[in-house]
Coordinates of C-alpha atoms in Angstrom, one line a residue:
M217 CA -41.3 -43.0 47.6
S218 CA -37.9 -41.3 47.8
T219 CA -36.6 -38.5 50.0
Y220 CA -34.3 -35.6 48.8
A221 CA -33.1 -32.2 50.1
S222 CA -34.9 -29.1 48.8
R223 CA -35.5 -25.5 49.8
C224 CA -38.6 -23.9 51.0
S225 CA -40.1 -21.7 48.3
E226 CA -41.0 -19.0 50.9
C227 CA -38.0 -18.8 53.3
G228 CA -35.3 -20.7 51.4
S229 CA -34.4 -23.0 54.3
A230 CA -33.4 -26.6 53.6
R231 CA -35.9 -29.4 54.2
A232 CA -36.5 -33.1 53.5
T233 CA -39.0 -33.7 50.8
T234 CA -40.6 -37.0 49.9
S235 CA -41.1 -37.6 46.2
V236 CA -44.2 -39.2 44.9
L237 CA -42.7 -40.0 41.6
A238 CA -41.6 -43.4 42.9
E239 CA -45.2 -44.3 43.5
G240 CA -45.7 -44.5 39.8
P241 CA -48.8 -43.4 37.9
Y242 CA -50.9 -46.4 38.8
D243 CA -52.6 -44.8 41.8
L244 CA -53.8 -41.9 39.7
D245 CA -54.8 -43.9 36.6
I246 CA -58.5 -44.0 35.6
L247 CA -59.2 -47.2 33.8
P248 CA -61.2 -47.2 30.5
G249 CA -64.7 -48.7 30.9
T250 CA -65.2 -47.3 34.4
R251 CA -67.8 -44.8 35.2
H252 CA -65.2 -42.2 36.2
H253 CA -63.6 -42.6 32.8
M254 CA -67.0 -42.2 31.1
L255 CA -67.6 -39.0 33.1
L256 CA -64.3 -37.5 32.0
N257 CA -65.1 -38.2 28.4
S258 CA -68.7 -36.9 28.3
N259 CA -70.9 -34.1 29.6
V260 CA -73.0 -36.5 31.7
P261 CA -73.6 -35.0 35.2
P262 CA -72.2 -37.1 38.2
L263 CA -74.5 -38.9 40.6
E264 CA -74.3 -38.5 44.3
S265 CA -72.5 -41.8 44.5
D266 CA -69.7 -40.5 42.2
L267 CA -68.8 -37.5 44.2
E268 CA -66.6 -39.2 46.8
S269 CA -64.3 -40.8 44.2
I270 CA -64.0 -37.7 42.2
R271 CA -63.1 -35.5 45.2
S272 CA -60.6 -38.1 46.3
M273 CA -58.9 -37.9 42.9
I274 CA -58.9 -34.1 43.1
S275 CA -57.3 -34.3 46.6
R276 CA -54.6 -36.8 45.5
T277 CA -53.7 -34.9 42.3
G278 CA -53.4 -31.7 44.3
T279 CA -51.1 -33.3 46.8
R280 CA -48.9 -34.6 44.0
L281 CA -48.8 -31.2 42.3
V282 CA -47.5 -29.7 45.5
S283 CA -44.8 -32.3 45.7
L284 CA -43.9 -31.9 42.1
D285 CA -43.6 -28.1 42.6
D286 CA -41.4 -28.6 45.6
E287 CA -39.2 -31.0 43.7
I288 CA -38.9 -28.7 40.6
L289 CA -38.0 -25.8 42.9
G290 CA -35.2 -27.9 44.4
L291 CA -33.9 -28.9 41.1
Q292 CA -34.0 -25.3 39.8
A293 CA -32.0 -24.2 42.8
R294 CA -29.5 -27.0 42.3
L295 CA -29.3 -26.2 38.6
A296 CA -28.7 -22.5 39.3
K297 CA -25.9 -23.4 41.7
L298 CA -24.3 -25.8 39.1
E299 CA -24.5 -23.1 36.4
E300 CA -22.9 -20.5 38.6
E301 CA -20.1 -23.0 39.4
R302 CA -19.7 -23.8 35.7
T303 CA -19.4 -20.2 34.7
S304 CA -16.8 -19.6 37.4
L305 CA -14.8 -22.6 36.4
S306 CA -15.1 -21.8 32.6
N307 CA -13.8 -18.3 33.2
L308 CA -11.0 -19.6 35.3
R309 CA -10.1 -22.1 32.7
A310 CA -10.2 -19.5 29.9
W311 CA -7.9 -17.2 31.9
N312 CA -5.4 -20.0 32.4
M313 CA -5.5 -21.0 28.8
G314 CA -4.9 -17.3 27.9
I315 CA -1.5 -17.7 29.7
L316 CA -0.6 -20.3 27.1
S317 CA -1.9 -18.3 24.2
P318 CA 0.5 -17.9 21.3
L319 CA -0.4 -14.2 21.3
R320 CA 1.7 -13.8 24.5
R321 CA 4.7 -15.1 22.7
M322 CA 4.1 -13.4 19.4
P323 CA 6.9 -11.1 18.5
P324 CA 5.9 -7.4 18.7
E325 CA 6.6 -6.7 15.0
I326 CA 4.2 -9.5 13.9
L327 CA 1.5 -8.2 16.4
G328 CA 2.1 -4.7 14.9
D329 CA 1.4 -6.1 11.4
I330 CA -1.8 -7.7 12.6
F331 CA -2.8 -4.4 14.2
W332 CA -2.3 -2.7 10.8
W333 CA -5.1 -4.7 9.3
T334 CA -7.5 -3.3 11.9
L335 CA -7.2 0.2 10.6
P336 CA -10.3 1.6 8.8
L337 CA -10.3 2.2 5.1
T338 CA -9.2 5.6 3.9
S339 CA -12.6 6.4 2.6
E340 CA -14.2 5.5 5.9
A341 CA -11.5 7.4 7.8
A342 CA -12.1 10.6 5.8
A343 CA -15.9 10.4 6.2
Y344 CA -15.9 9.9 9.9
C345 CA -12.4 10.9 11.1
S346 CA -12.2 7.4 12.5
P347 CA -8.4 7.1 12.9
L348 CA -8.8 9.9 15.5
N349 CA -11.7 8.2 17.3
L350 CA -11.2 6.5 20.6
D351 CA -13.5 3.7 19.6
Q352 CA -11.5 2.9 16.4
S353 CA -8.1 1.5 15.7
P354 CA -5.3 2.6 16.5
W355 CA -6.7 4.4 19.5
L356 CA -8.8 1.4 20.6
L357 CA -5.7 -0.8 20.6
T358 CA -4.1 1.2 23.4
R359 CA -7.0 0.4 25.8
V360 CA -7.0 -3.5 25.5
S361 CA -4.0 -4.4 27.6
S362 CA -0.7 -2.9 28.6
R363 CA 1.1 -5.1 26.1
W364 CA -1.1 -4.1 23.2
R365 CA -0.7 -0.5 24.2
A366 CA 3.1 -0.8 24.3
V367 CA 3.1 -2.5 20.8
S368 CA 0.7 0.0 19.2
L369 CA 2.7 3.0 20.6
A370 CA 5.9 1.4 19.4
T371 CA 4.5 1.0 15.8
P372 CA 4.6 4.4 14.1
S373 CA 2.9 3.1 10.9
L374 CA -0.3 2.7 12.8
W375 CA -0.4 6.4 13.4
S376 CA 0.7 7.6 10.1
R377 CA -2.7 8.4 8.6
I378 CA -4.7 11.4 9.6
A379 CA -8.1 11.7 7.8
I380 CA -10.2 14.7 8.5
S381 CA -13.4 15.7 6.6
Y382 CA -15.6 18.6 7.6
G383 CA -19.3 17.9 7.0
E384 CA -22.6 17.6 8.7
D385 CA -22.0 14.0 9.9
S386 CA -18.3 14.3 10.7
Y387 CA -16.7 15.0 14.1
P388 CA -13.2 16.5 13.6
P389 CA -10.8 15.8 16.4
S390 CA -9.6 18.1 19.0
L391 CA -6.2 19.8 18.7
P392 CA -4.6 17.9 21.7
M393 CA -5.8 14.6 20.3
T394 CA -4.4 15.5 16.8
H395 CA -1.1 16.6 18.4
T396 CA -0.8 13.3 20.3
H397 CA -1.6 11.3 17.1
I398 CA 1.2 13.1 15.2
H399 CA 3.7 12.6 18.0
R400 CA 3.2 8.8 17.8
A401 CA 3.9 8.8 14.0
Q402 CA 7.0 9.2 12.0
K403 CA 5.8 9.7 8.5
L404 CA 2.3 11.1 7.9
Q405 CA -0.5 10.6 5.3
I406 CA -2.7 13.6 5.5
H407 CA -6.3 13.6 4.2
F408 CA -7.8 17.0 4.9
Y409 CA -11.2 17.9 3.3
G410 CA -12.4 21.4 4.1
S411 CA -15.9 22.8 4.0
E412 CA -17.2 26.3 3.0
I413 CA -20.1 26.1 5.5
E414 CA -18.4 24.8 8.6
D415 CA -16.4 26.9 11.1
S416 CA -13.5 28.3 9.1
G417 CA -11.5 29.2 12.2
A418 CA -11.4 25.6 13.5
Q419 CA -10.4 24.3 10.0
I420 CA -7.6 26.8 9.7
E421 CA -6.3 26.1 13.3
L422 CA -6.2 22.4 12.7
F423 CA -4.6 22.7 9.3
E424 CA -1.9 25.0 10.7
L425 CA -1.2 22.3 13.3
L426 CA -0.7 19.7 10.7
A427 CA 1.4 22.1 8.6
R428 CA 3.8 22.6 11.4
H429 CA 4.7 18.9 10.8
S430 CA 4.8 19.1 7.0
S431 CA 8.4 17.7 7.0
Q432 CA 6.8 14.3 8.0
W433 CA 4.2 14.3 5.2
E434 CA 4.5 11.5 2.7
H435 CA 1.1 11.8 1.1
L436 CA -1.3 14.7 1.1
S437 CA -4.9 14.7 -0.1
L438 CA -6.6 18.1 0.0
G439 CA -10.2 19.2 -0.4
L440 CA -9.5 22.9 -0.9
T441 CA -11.7 25.8 0.2
T442 CA -11.3 29.6 0.1
Y443 CA -10.0 29.3 3.7
L444 CA -7.3 26.8 2.9
V445 CA -5.9 28.3 -0.3
P446 CA -4.1 31.2 1.4
L447 CA -2.3 28.8 3.8
L448 CA -0.7 26.8 0.9
P449 CA 2.3 29.2 0.2
G450 CA 3.5 28.5 3.7
L451 CA 4.3 24.9 2.6
R452 CA 6.8 26.0 0.0
D453 CA 10.2 24.4 0.6
R454 CA 8.9 22.5 3.6
L455 CA 7.9 19.2 2.0
P456 CA 11.1 17.1 1.9
S457 CA 9.3 13.7 2.2
L458 CA 6.2 14.3 0.1
V459 CA 5.7 11.5 -2.4
G460 CA 2.0 11.6 -3.3
L461 CA -0.4 14.6 -3.8
W462 CA -4.1 14.8 -4.5
I463 CA -6.0 18.0 -4.9
Q464 CA -9.7 18.6 -5.3
W465 CA -12.1 21.5 -4.7
Q466 CA -15.0 21.6 -2.4
S467 CA -17.2 23.8 -4.6
P468 CA -17.1 26.4 -7.4
E469 CA -16.9 29.0 -4.7
S470 CA -13.7 27.4 -3.3
Q471 CA -11.9 28.4 -6.6
S472 CA -13.1 32.0 -6.7
G473 CA -10.0 33.5 -5.2
A474 CA -7.4 31.1 -6.5
K475 CA -5.1 32.1 -9.3
S476 CA -2.5 29.4 -9.1
I477 CA -0.8 27.0 -6.6
D478 CA 3.0 27.1 -6.6
C479 CA 4.0 25.4 -3.3
F480 CA 4.6 21.9 -4.6
H481 CA 7.1 22.3 -7.4
T482 CA 10.0 22.4 -5.0
A483 CA 9.1 19.1 -3.3
P484 CA 12.2 17.0 -4.0
R485 CA 10.5 13.6 -3.8
L486 CA 7.1 14.2 -5.3
V487 CA 6.4 11.6 -8.0
D488 CA 2.7 10.9 -7.9
V489 CA 0.1 13.7 -8.5
G490 CA -3.6 13.8 -9.0
I491 CA -5.6 17.0 -9.5
Y492 CA -9.4 17.2 -10.0
N493 CA -10.2 20.8 -10.9
E494 CA -13.9 20.0 -11.9
F495 CA -15.2 23.6 -12.0
R496 CA -12.4 25.7 -13.4
A497 CA -8.8 25.1 -14.4
I498 CA -6.4 26.3 -11.7
P499 CA -2.7 26.2 -12.6
V500 CA -0.6 24.1 -10.3
F501 CA 3.1 24.2 -10.7
L502 CA 4.6 20.7 -10.5
P503 CA 8.1 19.1 -10.7
S504 CA 7.1 17.5 -14.0
H505 CA 10.6 16.2 -14.7
Q506 CA 10.5 13.8 -11.7
L507 CA 6.9 12.6 -11.9
T508 CA 6.2 9.0 -12.4
R509 CA 2.4 9.3 -12.4
Y510 CA 0.0 12.1 -12.9
D511 CA -3.8 12.4 -13.2
L512 CA -5.2 15.8 -14.2
D513 CA -8.2 17.5 -15.8
A514 CA -6.8 20.7 -17.4
T515 CA -6.3 22.5 -20.7
W516 CA -4.3 20.7 -23.4
E517 CA -1.5 23.2 -23.3
T518 CA -1.1 22.5 -19.5
H519 CA -0.9 18.8 -20.3
R520 CA 1.5 19.3 -23.1
G521 CA 3.9 21.2 -20.8
I522 CA 3.9 18.3 -18.4
L523 CA 4.4 15.7 -21.1
A524 CA 7.3 17.6 -22.6
L525 CA 9.2 17.1 -19.4
G526 CA 7.7 13.8 -18.3
S527 CA 10.4 11.4 -19.4
N528 CA 10.0 9.5 -16.1
L529 CA 6.2 9.0 -16.4
V530 CA 5.1 5.4 -15.9
E531 CA 1.3 6.1 -15.7
A532 CA -0.6 9.1 -17.0
R533 CA -4.3 10.0 -16.9
I534 CA -4.8 12.8 -19.4
V535 CA -8.2 14.5 -19.2
V536 CA -8.5 17.6 -21.5
A537 CA -11.1 20.0 -20.2
F538 CA -11.8 23.8 -20.0
D539 CA -10.3 24.0 -23.5
G540 CA -11.8 26.4 -26.0
E541 CA -8.7 26.9 -28.2
P542 CA -7.7 24.6 -31.1
W543 CA -4.8 22.4 -30.4
S544 CA -1.4 23.4 -31.8
D545 CA 0.8 21.5 -34.2
P546 CA 1.7 18.0 -32.8
N547 CA 5.4 18.6 -33.3
P548 CA 7.5 18.0 -31.4
I549 CA 6.1 14.7 -30.2
A550 CA 6.7 13.8 -26.5
D551 CA 8.8 10.6 -26.1
L552 CA 7.5 8.8 -23.0
L553 CA 9.9 5.9 -23.0
C554 CA 8.9 4.7 -19.5
L555 CA 5.1 5.0 -19.9
R556 CA 3.3 1.7 -19.2
R557 CA -0.3 2.8 -18.6
L558 CA -2.2 5.6 -20.3
F559 CA -5.8 7.0 -20.2
V560 CA -6.8 9.7 -22.7
S561 CA -10.1 11.6 -22.8
H562 CA -9.7 12.4 -26.5
L563 CA -8.1 10.2 -29.2
G564 CA -6.4 13.3 -30.6
I565 CA -4.0 13.3 -27.6
L566 CA -2.3 10.2 -29.1
D567 CA -1.0 12.4 -32.0
Y568 CA 1.3 14.1 -29.6
I569 CA 3.0 11.3 -27.7
R570 CA 5.1 8.2 -28.4
A571 CA 5.1 5.4 -25.9
P572 CA 7.0 2.3 -27.1
A573 CA 6.7 0.5 -23.7
L574 CA 3.0 0.9 -23.3
E575 CA 1.3 -2.1 -21.7
G576 CA -2.3 -0.8 -21.1
I577 CA -4.4 2.0 -22.7
A578 CA -7.8 3.3 -21.6
I579 CA -9.8 5.5 -24.0
Y580 CA -12.9 7.6 -23.3
I581 CA -15.4 7.3 -26.2
K582 CA -18.3 9.5 -26.9
D583 CA -20.2 10.3 -30.2
S584 CA -18.2 13.5 -30.9
T585 CA -14.9 11.7 -30.3
W586 CA -15.8 8.7 -32.3
S587 CA -16.7 10.9 -35.3
D588 CA -13.0 11.7 -35.7
G589 CA -12.3 8.0 -36.4
L590 CA -9.4 5.8 -35.5
D591 CA -6.6 7.7 -37.3
P592 CA -4.9 9.0 -34.1
L593 CA -4.9 5.5 -32.6
Q594 CA -3.5 3.9 -35.7
S595 CA -0.8 6.5 -36.0
F596 CA 0.1 6.2 -32.3
L597 CA 0.4 2.4 -32.5
L598 CA 2.5 2.7 -35.7
N599 CA 4.8 5.4 -34.4
S600 CA 5.2 3.9 -30.9
K601 CA 5.7 0.3 -32.1
C602 CA 4.0 -0.8 -28.9
R603 CA 1.8 -3.9 -28.3
P604 CA -0.5 -3.1 -25.4
G605 CA -2.0 -6.1 -23.7
R606 CA -4.7 -4.3 -21.8
L607 CA -7.5 -2.1 -23.3
C608 CA -10.2 -0.2 -21.4
L609 CA -13.1 1.6 -23.2
K610 CA -15.0 4.1 -21.1
G611 CA -18.0 6.2 -21.8
A612 CA -20.5 5.0 -24.4
P613 CA -18.4 2.5 -26.4
T614 CA -20.7 1.2 -29.1
A615 CA -20.3 -2.3 -30.4
S616 CA -18.9 -1.0 -33.7
A617 CA -16.4 1.2 -31.9
A618 CA -15.3 -1.6 -29.6
T619 CA -15.0 -4.1 -32.4
E620 CA -13.0 -1.8 -34.6
I621 CA -10.5 -0.9 -31.9
L622 CA -10.0 -4.5 -30.9
R623 CA -9.2 -5.3 -34.5
K624 CA -6.6 -2.5 -34.6
I625 CA -4.9 -3.8 -31.4
P626 CA -4.7 -7.6 -31.8
S627 CA -2.2 -7.8 -28.9
V628 CA -5.0 -7.0 -26.4
T629 CA -5.7 -10.0 -24.1
A630 CA -7.5 -8.1 -21.3
L631 CA -10.5 -6.0 -22.2
S632 CA -12.3 -3.7 -19.7
I633 CA -15.5 -1.9 -20.7
V634 CA -16.8 0.9 -18.4
C635 CA -20.2 2.0 -19.5
H636 CA -20.7 5.6 -18.4
P637 CA -22.9 7.5 -21.0
A638 CA -22.7 11.3 -20.6
D639 CA -26.5 11.6 -20.3
R640 CA -26.5 8.9 -17.6
D641 CA -29.7 7.5 -19.0
P642 CA -30.0 3.9 -17.5
H643 CA -31.8 2.6 -20.6
A644 CA -29.1 4.0 -22.9
C645 CA -26.4 2.5 -20.6
S646 CA -28.2 -0.8 -20.5
A647 CA -28.5 -1.0 -24.3
V648 CA -24.9 -0.1 -24.8
V649 CA -23.5 -2.8 -22.4
N650 CA -25.9 -5.5 -23.5
T651 CA -25.1 -5.0 -27.2
L652 CA -21.4 -5.2 -26.4
I653 CA -21.9 -8.4 -24.5
S654 CA -23.8 -9.9 -27.3
Q655 CA -21.0 -9.1 -29.8
L656 CA -18.5 -10.9 -27.5
V657 CA -20.4 -14.1 -27.7
I658 CA -18.4 -16.8 -29.6
P659 CA -20.6 -18.3 -32.4
D660 CA -21.5 -22.0 -32.2
P661 CA -18.6 -23.9 -33.8
I662 CA -21.2 -25.7 -36.0
E663 CA -22.2 -22.4 -37.5
P664 CA -19.4 -20.3 -39.0
P665 CA -19.2 -16.6 -38.1
S666 CA -21.5 -14.4 -40.1
R667 CA -21.2 -10.7 -41.0
S668 CA -23.9 -10.0 -38.5
H669 CA -22.1 -11.8 -35.8
P670 CA -18.4 -12.0 -36.6
L671 CA -15.8 -13.6 -34.3
I672 CA -14.4 -10.8 -32.1
A673 CA -11.2 -11.0 -30.2
P674 CA -11.0 -14.7 -29.5
Q675 CA -7.6 -14.1 -27.8
L676 CA -9.1 -12.4 -24.8
S677 CA -8.1 -14.1 -21.5
E678 CA -9.8 -11.6 -19.3
I679 CA -13.0 -9.6 -19.8
Q680 CA -14.2 -6.9 -17.3
V681 CA -17.5 -5.1 -17.6
G682 CA -18.4 -2.2 -15.3
C683 CA -21.4 0.2 -15.1
Q684 CA -21.2 3.3 -13.0
N685 CA -24.9 4.2 -12.9
D686 CA -28.3 2.5 -12.9
T687 CA -28.0 -0.4 -15.3
Y688 CA -30.1 -3.4 -16.3
I689 CA -27.8 -6.1 -17.4
D690 CA -29.0 -9.1 -19.4
Y691 CA -27.4 -11.6 -17.1
N692 CA -28.6 -14.5 -19.2
L693 CA -26.7 -13.0 -22.1
Y694 CA -23.7 -12.3 -19.9
L695 CA -23.7 -16.0 -18.9
K696 CA -24.1 -17.1 -22.5
M697 CA -21.1 -15.0 -23.5
L698 CA -18.9 -16.4 -20.8
Q699 CA -20.0 -20.0 -21.5
S700 CA -19.3 -19.6 -25.2
R701 CA -15.8 -18.4 -24.6
W702 CA -15.1 -20.9 -21.8
I703 CA -15.9 -23.9 -24.1
A704 CA -14.4 -22.6 -27.3
E705 CA -11.2 -24.4 -28.2
K706 CA -9.2 -21.3 -29.2
C707 CA -10.4 -18.9 -26.5
P708 CA -8.1 -18.7 -23.5
L709 CA -10.6 -17.0 -21.2
K710 CA -9.4 -17.3 -17.6
A711 CA -10.9 -14.4 -15.7
A712 CA -14.1 -12.2 -15.8
T713 CA -15.4 -9.4 -13.7
L714 CA -18.8 -7.8 -13.7
A715 CA -19.1 -4.7 -11.5
I716 CA -22.5 -2.9 -11.2
H717 CA -22.9 0.2 -9.0
L718 CA -26.7 0.2 -9.1
G719 CA -29.1 -2.1 -11.0
T720 CA -30.8 -5.5 -10.9
T721 CA -29.1 -8.7 -9.7
P722 CA -28.9 -12.1 -11.4
D723 CA -31.8 -14.5 -11.0
P724 CA -31.0 -17.8 -9.2
Q725 CA -30.7 -19.9 -12.3
T726 CA -28.2 -17.5 -13.8
L727 CA -26.3 -17.4 -10.6
N728 CA -26.1 -21.2 -10.6
G729 CA -24.7 -21.1 -14.1
L730 CA -22.1 -18.5 -13.1
E731 CA -21.2 -20.6 -10.1
T732 CA -20.7 -23.6 -12.3
L733 CA -18.2 -21.7 -14.4
H734 CA -16.4 -20.6 -11.3
Q735 CA -16.2 -24.2 -10.0
D736 CA -14.9 -25.3 -13.4
G737 CA -12.0 -22.9 -13.0
L738 CA -13.0 -19.5 -14.3
D739 CA -11.7 -16.7 -12.1
L740 CA -15.1 -14.9 -11.8
L741 CA -15.8 -11.8 -9.7
L742 CA -19.2 -10.3 -9.4
L743 CA -19.5 -6.9 -7.6
E744 CA -22.4 -4.7 -6.9
G745 CA -23.1 -1.7 -4.7
L746 CA -20.5 0.6 -3.1
N747 CA -17.5 -1.7 -3.8
A748 CA -18.0 -1.6 -7.5
P749 CA -16.9 2.1 -8.3
S750 CA -13.5 1.7 -6.7
I751 CA -12.8 -1.4 -8.7
I752 CA -14.0 0.2 -11.9
A753 CA -11.8 3.3 -11.3
R754 CA -8.6 1.1 -11.3
W755 CA -9.4 0.1 -14.9
T756 CA -9.0 3.7 -16.0
Y757 CA -6.0 4.4 -13.8
L758 CA -8.0 6.8 -11.6
S759 CA -6.3 8.0 -8.4
D760 CA -7.5 6.2 -5.3

């Protein structure tokens, strides 16, 4: 036997307890072959002579159970005390280690850069007004420690973005909170999306507060409503720092009283403009002569006026819409000597411009456009004497259309295909993209190319495929296409992207094949879901 200290289970007082563990199991063992052993392993009733030994065993086991319970209770009390001591020491050790943390010696400017990465994405910020949320960065940073608060308040770039969207699930900030946010910033990036159904008075009041600081605006994104349009003239000649502008309309009703917008043409630094009219063309007067980028859906004559003065344009996204009039004579042709990236919604646009420095071109293709043939593209390439290395085909680019365009532009090394049929039929979208993928398969070197499967664009080093609606990709075919180009001797394929907004996902076997290509050195990116549309948009030079 052994004696140890324990506590009473009822009163908690210390007492000496004798352990029966040291006695060993021999005194409780029931040997095989004995009558007691037989009774335990059968249903035979005990005799009168058996009762004394059985009752003795019951008494001894009960005594031992009480001793074991006492010992367990003592060990549990001891364990709890040790765990409490360990937690206390662990916390004390962590606090002392924190004194030696490199974060305490990190320069404030580096800490400020780290803080910048904690800011929510602009899309999330606009949806939930999170930059003006106490539980989100940068407001949350001010509540961690005095040093973090000092660094965050001394870093104006953390406070530059104000994103406000009025909707059912949004919670616009209060005026005092917005005023404090503005006070902590130097330059401002304003994202303000109004609503026709929410309280107009609150929207006007908040926008007027922001407008009082318009001299600090560097970027302005507006979702216009009938309440906001009358406030825009007050911005004229008060935008000295504005560099980027995006305008869209909340609904057709929002455009009902708008005739034109003329408050931005005097902004001396405005160089990047995007406007999505969607419902009706609203004239917006712009400083066209200083623009380096524009993205606009408007009548052709509106575009032509901008292009005539757009000698500084580096990127243009030309979407002709709301146009019932025939286009005028292409002379004079606009010389866009700085243009590097171009998207056109109609091939006929190319008859009106010359871009000798063009590096990338994106074209929207639909049946009516394709019926016009490739004459505008051929003339444009000949007149511009450009050799674009990047080509994007959007819409419903049939295999024959894609093949013919690639043959006309042999300088293309990066091909992007954005399948977006006008009818948005998933089966039509699936057929288009799978046929295109099959045409890009490099034939087996043992079998020479045939008329039914010619060798198409072996010079491609990058292939991007994106689908913006429900799509069913033949992933086995996609894998076959990549494998054929990866092993072909004269194919310099280095990178591939497949971006699917909605649709099926590859099976495990196909995923293994794609992973093998990636491990062999192919720069492979597979995207699905909400991340896909933003990546696809970049291929057509769409505004962020």
